[in-house]
mmCIF file of C-alpha atoms and ligand atoms in Angstrom:
data_model
loop_
_atom_site.group_PDB
_atom_site.id
_atom_site.type_symbol
_atom_site.label_atom_id
_atom_site.label_comp_id
_atom_site.label_asym_id
_atom_site.label_seq_id
_atom_site.Cartn_x
_atom_site.Cartn_y
_atom_site.Cartn_z
ATOM 1 C CA ALA A 60 42.772 62.939 89.239
ATOM 2 C CA GLN A 61 44.437 65.768 91.113
ATOM 3 C CA TYR A 62 45.617 67.587 87.983
ATOM 4 C CA PRO A 63 44.061 68.314 84.587
ATOM 5 C CA ALA A 64 44.666 65.948 81.668
ATOM 6 C CA LYS A 65 48.085 66.268 80.066
ATOM 7 C CA ASP A 66 48.406 68.667 77.141
ATOM 8 C CA GLU A 67 44.762 69.649 77.264
ATOM 9 C CA LEU A 68 43.130 72.922 78.189
ATOM 10 C CA PRO A 69 42.084 72.575 81.841
ATOM 11 C CA ASP A 70 38.391 72.559 82.728
ATOM 12 C CA THR A 71 37.333 76.080 83.704
ATOM 13 C CA ASN A 72 34.460 74.731 85.811
ATOM 14 C CA HIS A 73 36.794 73.015 88.253
ATOM 15 C CA PRO A 74 36.165 74.453 91.757
ATOM 16 C CA LEU A 75 39.829 75.504 92.140
ATOM 17 C CA VAL A 76 39.777 77.291 88.794
ATOM 18 C CA LYS A 77 36.569 79.085 89.791
ATOM 19 C CA LYS A 78 38.274 80.247 92.985
ATOM 20 C CA TRP A 79 41.317 81.484 91.008
ATOM 21 C CA ILE A 80 39.075 83.309 88.531
ATOM 22 C CA ALA A 81 37.299 85.085 91.420
ATOM 23 C CA GLU A 82 40.641 86.472 92.644
ATOM 24 C CA ILE A 83 41.102 88.630 89.527
ATOM 25 C CA ASP A 84 39.777 92.196 89.216
ATOM 26 C CA TRP A 85 38.225 91.760 85.773
ATOM 27 C CA SER A 86 37.405 95.470 85.415
ATOM 28 C CA LYS A 87 41.126 96.048 84.821
ATOM 29 C CA VAL A 88 41.468 93.422 82.087
ATOM 30 C CA PRO A 89 41.209 94.936 78.586
ATOM 31 C CA LYS A 90 38.528 93.497 76.360
ATOM 32 C CA LEU A 91 40.315 92.304 73.245
ATOM 33 C CA PRO A 92 39.132 89.927 70.547
ATOM 34 C CA LEU A 93 40.387 86.361 70.894
ATOM 35 C CA ALA A 94 42.952 85.414 68.276
ATOM 36 C CA LYS A 95 41.986 82.737 65.808
ATOM 37 C CA ALA A 96 44.015 79.568 66.114
ATOM 38 C CA ASP A 97 43.731 75.841 66.086
ATOM 39 C CA ILE A 98 44.310 75.543 69.789
ATOM 40 C CA PRO A 99 46.937 74.972 71.037
ATOM 41 C CA ASN A 100 48.940 76.343 68.119
ATOM 42 C CA CYS A 101 50.376 79.783 67.830
ATOM 43 C CA PRO A 102 47.642 82.137 66.646
ATOM 44 C CA ASP A 103 47.860 83.565 63.181
ATOM 45 C CA CYS A 104 48.417 87.243 63.020
ATOM 46 C CA PRO A 105 45.738 89.035 61.043
ATOM 47 C CA ALA A 106 47.017 89.855 57.575
ATOM 48 C CA GLY A 107 48.810 93.149 57.849
ATOM 49 C CA LYS A 108 48.763 95.049 61.104
ATOM 50 C CA LYS A 109 45.289 96.437 60.414
ATOM 51 C CA GLY A 110 43.663 93.552 62.225
ATOM 52 C CA VAL A 111 45.639 94.146 65.418
ATOM 53 C CA PRO A 112 43.746 96.361 67.878
ATOM 54 C CA LYS A 113 45.758 99.428 68.844
ATOM 55 C CA ASN A 114 45.628 98.733 72.564
ATOM 56 C CA ALA A 115 46.575 95.061 72.181
ATOM 57 C CA CYS A 116 50.375 95.399 72.254
ATOM 58 C CA TRP A 117 50.482 91.961 70.661
ATOM 59 C CA TRP A 118 54.117 90.875 70.656
ATOM 60 C CA THR A 119 53.479 87.898 68.394
ATOM 61 C CA CYS A 120 52.219 90.091 65.599
ATOM 62 C CA ASP A 121 54.026 93.398 65.819
ATOM 63 C CA GLY A 122 56.779 92.890 68.391
ATOM 64 C CA CYS A 123 55.106 95.282 70.843
ATOM 65 C CA VAL A 124 56.698 95.169 74.297
ATOM 66 C CA ALA A 125 54.934 96.388 77.455
ATOM 67 C CA PRO A 126 56.897 98.523 79.961
ATOM 68 C CA ASP A 127 57.039 95.717 82.512
ATOM 69 C CA ASP A 128 57.918 92.917 80.082
ATOM 70 C CA ILE A 129 61.402 91.566 80.676
ATOM 71 C CA GLU A 130 63.095 91.549 77.298
ATOM 72 C CA VAL A 131 66.743 92.124 77.999
ATOM 73 C CA CYS A 132 68.861 91.333 81.010
ATOM 74 C CA PRO A 133 69.389 94.418 83.131
ATOM 75 C CA ARG A 134 73.127 93.855 83.335
ATOM 76 C CA GLU A 135 75.307 95.110 80.507
ATOM 77 C CA LYS A 136 76.202 92.309 78.095
ATOM 78 C CA ALA A 137 74.919 89.620 80.410
ATOM 79 C CA TRP A 138 72.832 87.033 78.712
ATOM 80 C CA GLY A 139 70.243 84.906 80.360
ATOM 81 C CA LEU A 140 70.341 81.352 79.135
ATOM 82 C CA THR A 141 66.819 79.975 79.145
ATOM 83 C CA TYR A 142 65.243 76.629 78.238
ATOM 84 C CA ASP A 143 61.564 76.179 77.448
ATOM 85 C CA ASP A 144 59.009 73.366 77.141
ATOM 86 C CA GLY A 145 60.571 70.811 79.491
ATOM 87 C CA PRO A 146 61.232 68.939 81.566
ATOM 88 C CA SER A 147 61.644 66.041 79.180
ATOM 89 C CA GLU A 148 63.559 62.778 79.079
ATOM 90 C CA ASP A 149 66.480 64.701 77.563
ATOM 91 C CA THR A 150 66.695 67.322 80.303
ATOM 92 C CA PRO A 151 69.007 65.313 82.603
ATOM 93 C CA ARG A 152 71.662 65.256 79.854
ATOM 94 C CA LEU A 153 71.309 68.995 79.431
ATOM 95 C CA LEU A 154 71.605 69.473 83.191
ATOM 96 C CA LYS A 155 74.788 67.438 83.189
ATOM 97 C CA LYS A 156 76.291 69.650 80.492
ATOM 98 C CA LEU A 157 75.298 72.827 82.288
ATOM 99 C CA HIS A 158 76.719 71.459 85.514
ATOM 100 C CA GLN A 159 80.022 70.603 83.828
ATOM 101 C CA ALA A 160 80.172 74.090 82.342
ATOM 102 C CA ASN A 161 79.282 75.597 85.726
ATOM 103 C CA VAL A 162 76.409 77.501 84.145
ATOM 104 C CA THR A 163 73.006 78.153 85.633
ATOM 105 C CA SER A 164 69.992 78.714 83.497
ATOM 106 C CA THR A 165 66.284 79.429 83.680
ATOM 107 C CA PHE A 166 63.858 76.673 82.787
ATOM 108 C CA PHE A 167 60.373 77.726 81.732
ATOM 109 C CA VAL A 168 58.465 74.536 82.424
ATOM 110 C CA VAL A 169 55.174 73.214 81.082
ATOM 111 C CA GLY A 170 52.830 71.851 83.769
ATOM 112 C CA SER A 171 51.991 68.773 81.708
ATOM 113 C CA ARG A 172 55.718 67.927 81.492
ATOM 114 C CA VAL A 173 56.216 68.439 85.232
ATOM 115 C CA LEU A 174 53.443 65.892 85.722
ATOM 116 C CA GLU A 175 55.567 63.413 83.734
ATOM 117 C CA TYR A 176 59.027 64.339 85.078
ATOM 118 C CA PRO A 177 58.676 65.778 88.606
ATOM 119 C CA GLU A 178 62.080 64.435 89.654
ATOM 120 C CA THR A 179 63.780 66.366 86.869
ATOM 121 C CA LEU A 180 62.198 69.604 88.036
ATOM 122 C CA ILE A 181 63.488 68.896 91.538
ATOM 123 C CA GLN A 182 66.964 68.330 90.086
ATOM 124 C CA GLU A 183 66.816 71.654 88.218
ATOM 125 C CA VAL A 184 66.052 73.467 91.463
ATOM 126 C CA LYS A 185 68.685 71.552 93.451
ATOM 127 C CA GLU A 186 71.362 72.442 90.909
ATOM 128 C CA GLY A 187 70.691 76.140 91.262
ATOM 129 C CA HIS A 188 68.664 76.825 88.130
ATOM 130 C CA HIS A 189 65.754 79.220 88.075
ATOM 131 C CA ILE A 190 62.253 78.103 87.258
ATOM 132 C CA GLY A 191 59.554 79.992 85.396
ATOM 133 C CA LEU A 192 56.117 78.913 84.219
ATOM 134 C CA HIS A 193 55.309 78.040 80.628
ATOM 135 C CA THR A 194 51.573 77.240 81.157
ATOM 136 C CA TRP A 195 49.805 73.908 81.594
ATOM 137 C CA SER A 196 49.314 72.758 77.977
ATOM 138 C CA HIS A 197 51.480 75.153 75.936
ATOM 139 C CA ALA A 198 48.510 76.824 74.259
ATOM 140 C CA GLY A 199 48.683 80.111 72.368
ATOM 141 C CA MET A 200 47.397 82.407 75.101
ATOM 142 C CA THR A 201 45.804 85.119 72.951
ATOM 143 C CA SER A 202 43.426 82.530 71.500
ATOM 144 C CA LEU A 203 42.108 81.488 74.930
ATOM 145 C CA THR A 204 39.250 82.898 76.994
ATOM 146 C CA ASN A 205 40.098 84.832 80.170
ATOM 147 C CA GLU A 206 39.074 81.836 82.254
ATOM 148 C CA GLN A 207 41.241 79.448 80.236
ATOM 149 C CA ILE A 208 44.244 81.741 80.678
ATOM 150 C CA VAL A 209 43.789 81.687 84.461
ATOM 151 C CA ALA A 210 43.515 77.890 84.446
ATOM 152 C CA GLU A 211 46.612 77.464 82.241
ATOM 153 C CA ILE A 212 48.811 79.585 84.519
ATOM 154 C CA LYS A 213 47.480 78.538 87.900
ATOM 155 C CA TRP A 214 47.627 74.786 87.260
ATOM 156 C CA ALA A 215 51.246 75.197 86.182
ATOM 157 C CA GLU A 216 51.852 77.262 89.306
ATOM 158 C CA LYS A 217 50.198 74.630 91.476
ATOM 159 C CA ILE A 218 52.142 71.655 90.167
ATOM 160 C CA VAL A 219 55.481 73.508 90.410
ATOM 161 C CA PHE A 220 54.622 74.460 93.977
ATOM 162 C CA ASP A 221 53.445 70.963 94.875
ATOM 163 C CA VAL A 222 56.661 69.431 93.526
ATOM 164 C CA THR A 223 59.243 71.983 94.692
ATOM 165 C CA GLY A 224 57.568 74.154 97.325
ATOM 166 C CA LEU A 225 58.513 77.190 95.225
ATOM 167 C CA LYS A 226 56.402 79.905 93.676
ATOM 168 C CA THR A 227 58.108 81.607 90.777
ATOM 169 C CA LYS A 228 57.662 85.245 89.760
ATOM 170 C CA TYR A 229 58.186 84.688 86.063
ATOM 171 C CA TRP A 230 56.337 83.166 83.166
ATOM 172 C CA ARG A 231 57.005 83.004 79.481
ATOM 173 C CA PRO A 232 54.128 82.849 77.003
ATOM 174 C CA PRO A 233 54.277 79.833 74.640
ATOM 175 C CA TYR A 234 55.290 81.029 71.155
ATOM 176 C CA GLY A 235 55.872 84.428 72.763
ATOM 177 C CA ASP A 236 52.171 84.880 72.240
ATOM 178 C CA VAL A 237 51.094 87.675 74.569
ATOM 179 C CA ASP A 238 48.943 90.784 74.382
ATOM 180 C CA ASN A 239 47.666 93.291 76.933
ATOM 181 C CA ARG A 240 44.697 91.121 77.948
ATOM 182 C CA VAL A 241 46.963 88.184 78.769
ATOM 183 C CA ARG A 242 49.521 90.486 80.424
ATOM 184 C CA GLU A 243 46.989 92.047 82.803
ATOM 185 C CA ILE A 244 45.669 88.663 83.922
ATOM 186 C CA VAL A 245 49.128 87.263 84.694
ATOM 187 C CA ARG A 246 50.217 90.559 86.265
ATOM 188 C CA GLN A 247 47.373 90.283 88.749
ATOM 189 C CA MET A 248 48.503 86.745 89.518
ATOM 190 C CA GLY A 249 51.925 88.168 90.406
ATOM 191 C CA TYR A 250 53.923 87.250 87.314
ATOM 192 C CA LYS A 251 56.388 89.136 85.185
ATOM 193 C CA THR A 252 56.268 88.332 81.495
ATOM 194 C CA VAL A 253 59.628 87.238 80.089
ATOM 195 C CA ILE A 254 60.071 87.286 76.347
ATOM 196 C CA TRP A 255 63.207 86.864 74.350
ATOM 197 C CA THR A 256 65.159 89.321 72.326
ATOM 198 C CA LYS A 257 63.607 88.714 68.964
ATOM 199 C CA GLU A 258 66.683 88.399 66.735
ATOM 200 C CA TRP A 259 68.063 85.859 69.194
ATOM 201 C CA ASP A 260 65.571 83.032 68.882
ATOM 202 C CA SER A 261 67.886 80.223 67.808
ATOM 203 C CA ASN A 262 64.996 78.538 65.951
ATOM 204 C CA ASP A 263 66.079 75.260 67.523
ATOM 205 C CA TRP A 264 62.478 74.069 67.833
ATOM 206 C CA GLN A 265 62.477 73.638 64.062
ATOM 207 C CA ILE A 266 65.170 70.949 64.117
ATOM 208 C CA PRO A 267 62.918 67.891 64.589
ATOM 209 C CA ASP A 268 61.173 68.857 61.372
ATOM 210 C CA LYS A 269 64.582 69.112 59.717
ATOM 211 C CA THR A 270 63.719 72.592 58.561
ATOM 212 C CA ILE A 271 67.015 73.932 59.798
ATOM 213 C CA THR A 272 70.194 72.030 60.478
ATOM 214 C CA ASN A 273 72.389 71.813 63.559
ATOM 215 C CA LYS A 274 74.947 73.836 61.659
ATOM 216 C CA GLU A 275 72.481 76.628 61.162
ATOM 217 C CA VAL A 276 71.641 76.743 64.860
ATOM 218 C CA PHE A 277 75.313 77.089 65.602
ATOM 219 C CA ARG A 278 75.658 79.795 62.969
ATOM 220 C CA ASN A 279 72.670 81.676 64.394
ATOM 221 C CA PHE A 280 74.252 81.408 67.803
ATOM 222 C CA LYS A 281 77.589 82.723 66.552
ATOM 223 C CA TRP A 282 75.842 85.495 64.734
ATOM 224 C CA ALA A 283 73.940 86.354 67.868
ATOM 225 C CA LEU A 284 77.133 86.482 69.907
ATOM 226 C CA SER A 285 78.673 88.787 67.353
ATOM 227 C CA THR A 286 75.830 91.246 67.883
ATOM 228 C CA VAL A 287 76.353 91.451 71.659
ATOM 229 C CA PRO A 288 78.445 94.600 71.601
ATOM 230 C CA LYS A 289 75.702 96.373 69.636
ATOM 231 C CA LEU A 290 72.923 95.579 72.092
ATOM 232 C CA LYS A 291 72.256 97.996 74.894
ATOM 233 C CA GLY A 292 71.589 95.709 77.836
ATOM 234 C CA GLY A 293 72.148 92.015 78.034
ATOM 235 C CA VAL A 294 69.989 89.715 76.009
ATOM 236 C CA ILE A 295 67.759 86.793 76.793
ATOM 237 C CA THR A 296 68.158 83.811 74.526
ATOM 238 C CA LEU A 297 65.684 81.067 73.866
ATOM 239 C CA GLU A 298 66.461 77.384 73.723
ATOM 240 C CA HIS A 299 64.241 74.348 74.131
ATOM 241 C CA ASP A 300 65.048 71.198 76.063
ATOM 242 C CA LEU A 301 62.199 69.190 74.590
ATOM 243 C CA TYR A 302 63.905 67.307 71.813
ATOM 244 C CA THR A 303 66.913 64.997 71.789
ATOM 245 C CA GLN A 304 68.554 66.773 68.885
ATOM 246 C CA THR A 305 68.320 70.117 70.623
ATOM 247 C CA VAL A 306 70.207 68.812 73.627
ATOM 248 C CA ASN A 307 72.948 67.419 71.407
ATOM 249 C CA VAL A 308 73.603 70.869 69.991
ATOM 250 C CA ALA A 309 74.018 72.446 73.448
HETATM 251 ZN ZN1 ZN B 525 57.428 76.873 74.430
#
């Protein structure tokens, strides 16, 4: 097959991956311990902040933001609407709603989903939305080896390019899981790390488990809007287009 297996960590011995690995200056990549996680889940933060190395700047665990992370929109009170984890079978309905509302958005797409729904990715681009990468298998990046990180990003890059002819400048770490080791690797591959303004995560990914209700998402959203005047720049919000229920809330 031309691409790695869906939703699995790509083989780091693949000739293309070996070529991509050789393009990185590894002397610049900080040596940090790999996070413990049942791949591909979000790594657990060590109990307390004691277990977090000082030079890690591990957003997942202590909210640390690097100077070149994109956390807020540069424009005053603008807010970047973003959708993660797609494309999925529900994305066309979301696209229709965005089109009707005359709103463009940024979709951070998972390579494995692009493999399933290439036409939907093409539609996103055609309708003026921006595309960013969200890795190949949606693994927690801080738990992966350097080589696995390269493979996760570059296979996503390759399939997006193969389908659309575009190379994006942005990526968003799954679960927001990023530290300085991951950042340096993706920086060298030409990507800016986009995370979301922490208080703004609408928690909509919890809906399929029924842990929070549609009403609560809406309330979070209203609450978030009410905080706009207090935030310095714009904010970046996080939504997911993976699940049917999520799209119905939009
Ligand atoms: Zn995600």
